[in-house]
Structures are given as structure tokens and as C-alpha cells.
């Protein structure tokens, strides 16, 4: 072994290879322009996905109780709550409102549980917006 320590074999230094036609030499050349500068700025905040809370009709829950739950849990006015209730009653379902996933699921569960506590089959579900 030489006095100044171990030596690299010439094959480990392709940039010093005497053969100028070798692919090895070309592959280590730095590009003249490394990267194109980014012009458009990516928005730093992405809008969260939204979820619909859906009121499902049934034959047993009293209309006025549905209205009370809609006013209490979803902060609808008497008029808004009555319209949502009557739409579900006539069509089977009605979208109550849209929220982020956590809020939608929490409100749907609380509203469904309010019916359950009174022995009613009242049901609120959630589904992602398109
Ligand atoms: N259909 C119920 C009745 O006639 C009232 C009702 C409306 C229940 C909407 C649930 O999501 C509902 N008493």
C-alpha cells in the first residue's frame, strides 16, 4: 500500500477517463441549466373536501320533532327547518347542509341520537360532495 493511503482504481474516476468518447465521461457532465425556474405559485392551502348531511324520511318520527332537531343541531330557522323536513317527507331525502367531514359526521350522529333518545327511527346520513 502507498504511503499516502489507499488509492482509487481509475475505473472509480470516470471524469478522469482518458477515453473522451466514453459514455461514462458524458454522463458526469453537469447540465448548463439545472432546472427551469417555476413561474406559477402553487397555493399553500387546499380547500377541504365537503360532506353533505342528508335527512332521511320515515313513517314514525313526528314532523314537529324533526323541525326541532333541525333547528337545534343545524341552526336552521323555523321556516328553513320546515322546508327541509317537508322535502324529505315528500321525496324521501333532503340535503340539510354541507360541512367538513368531521363536522358533518358529528352533527349527523348527534341529530340521529336525538331521535333515538325519544324512540324514533329518525336518520341523518353523510356523503361526500362530488
Ligand atoms: N314522515 C314523517 C311523518 O309523517 C315526518 C318526517 C319527515 C320524518 C322527515 C322524518 O326525515 C323525516 N310523521
mmCIF file of C-alpha atoms and ligand atoms in Angstrom, residues 55-63 66 85 88-89 122, ligand 1:
data_model
loop_
_atom_site.group_PDB
_atom_site.id
_atom_site.type_symbol
_atom_site.label_atom_id
_atom_site.label_comp_id
_atom_site.label_asym_id
_atom_site.label_seq_id
_atom_site.Cartn_x
_atom_site.Cartn_y
_atom_site.Cartn_z
ATOM 1 C CA UNK A 55 -82.141 13.818 6.299
ATOM 2 C CA UNK A 56 -83.929 10.530 5.564
ATOM 3 C CA UNK A 57 -87.713 10.235 5.808
ATOM 4 C CA UNK A 58 -89.502 7.657 7.937
ATOM 5 C CA UNK A 59 -93.156 6.995 8.798
ATOM 6 C CA UNK A 60 -92.910 7.405 12.566
ATOM 7 C CA UNK A 61 -90.954 10.481 13.668
ATOM 8 C CA UNK A 62 -93.383 13.398 14.294
ATOM 9 C CA UNK A 63 -92.908 16.303 11.870
ATOM 10 C CA UNK A 66 -87.824 16.706 13.012
ATOM 11 C CA UNK A 85 -88.482 18.379 6.773
ATOM 12 C CA UNK A 88 -87.584 14.772 2.998
ATOM 13 C CA UNK A 89 -91.181 13.788 3.803
ATOM 14 C CA UNK A 122 -85.019 9.476 12.669
HETATM 15 N N1 LIG B 1 -92.805 11.310 7.569
HETATM 16 C C1 LIG B 1 -92.889 11.727 8.958
HETATM 17 C C2 LIG B 1 -94.369 11.826 9.358
HETATM 18 O O1 LIG B 1 -95.213 11.870 8.514
HETATM 19 C C3 LIG B 1 -92.237 13.083 9.196
HETATM 20 C C4 LIG B 1 -90.826 13.068 8.829
HETATM 21 C C5 LIG B 1 -90.299 13.945 7.891
HETATM 22 C C6 LIG B 1 -89.966 12.114 9.398
HETATM 23 C C7 LIG B 1 -88.981 13.911 7.507
HETATM 24 C C8 LIG B 1 -88.628 12.089 9.039
HETATM 25 O O2 LIG B 1 -86.864 12.943 7.746
HETATM 26 C C9 LIG B 1 -88.165 12.976 8.103
HETATM 27 N N2 LIG B 1 -94.613 11.885 10.653
#
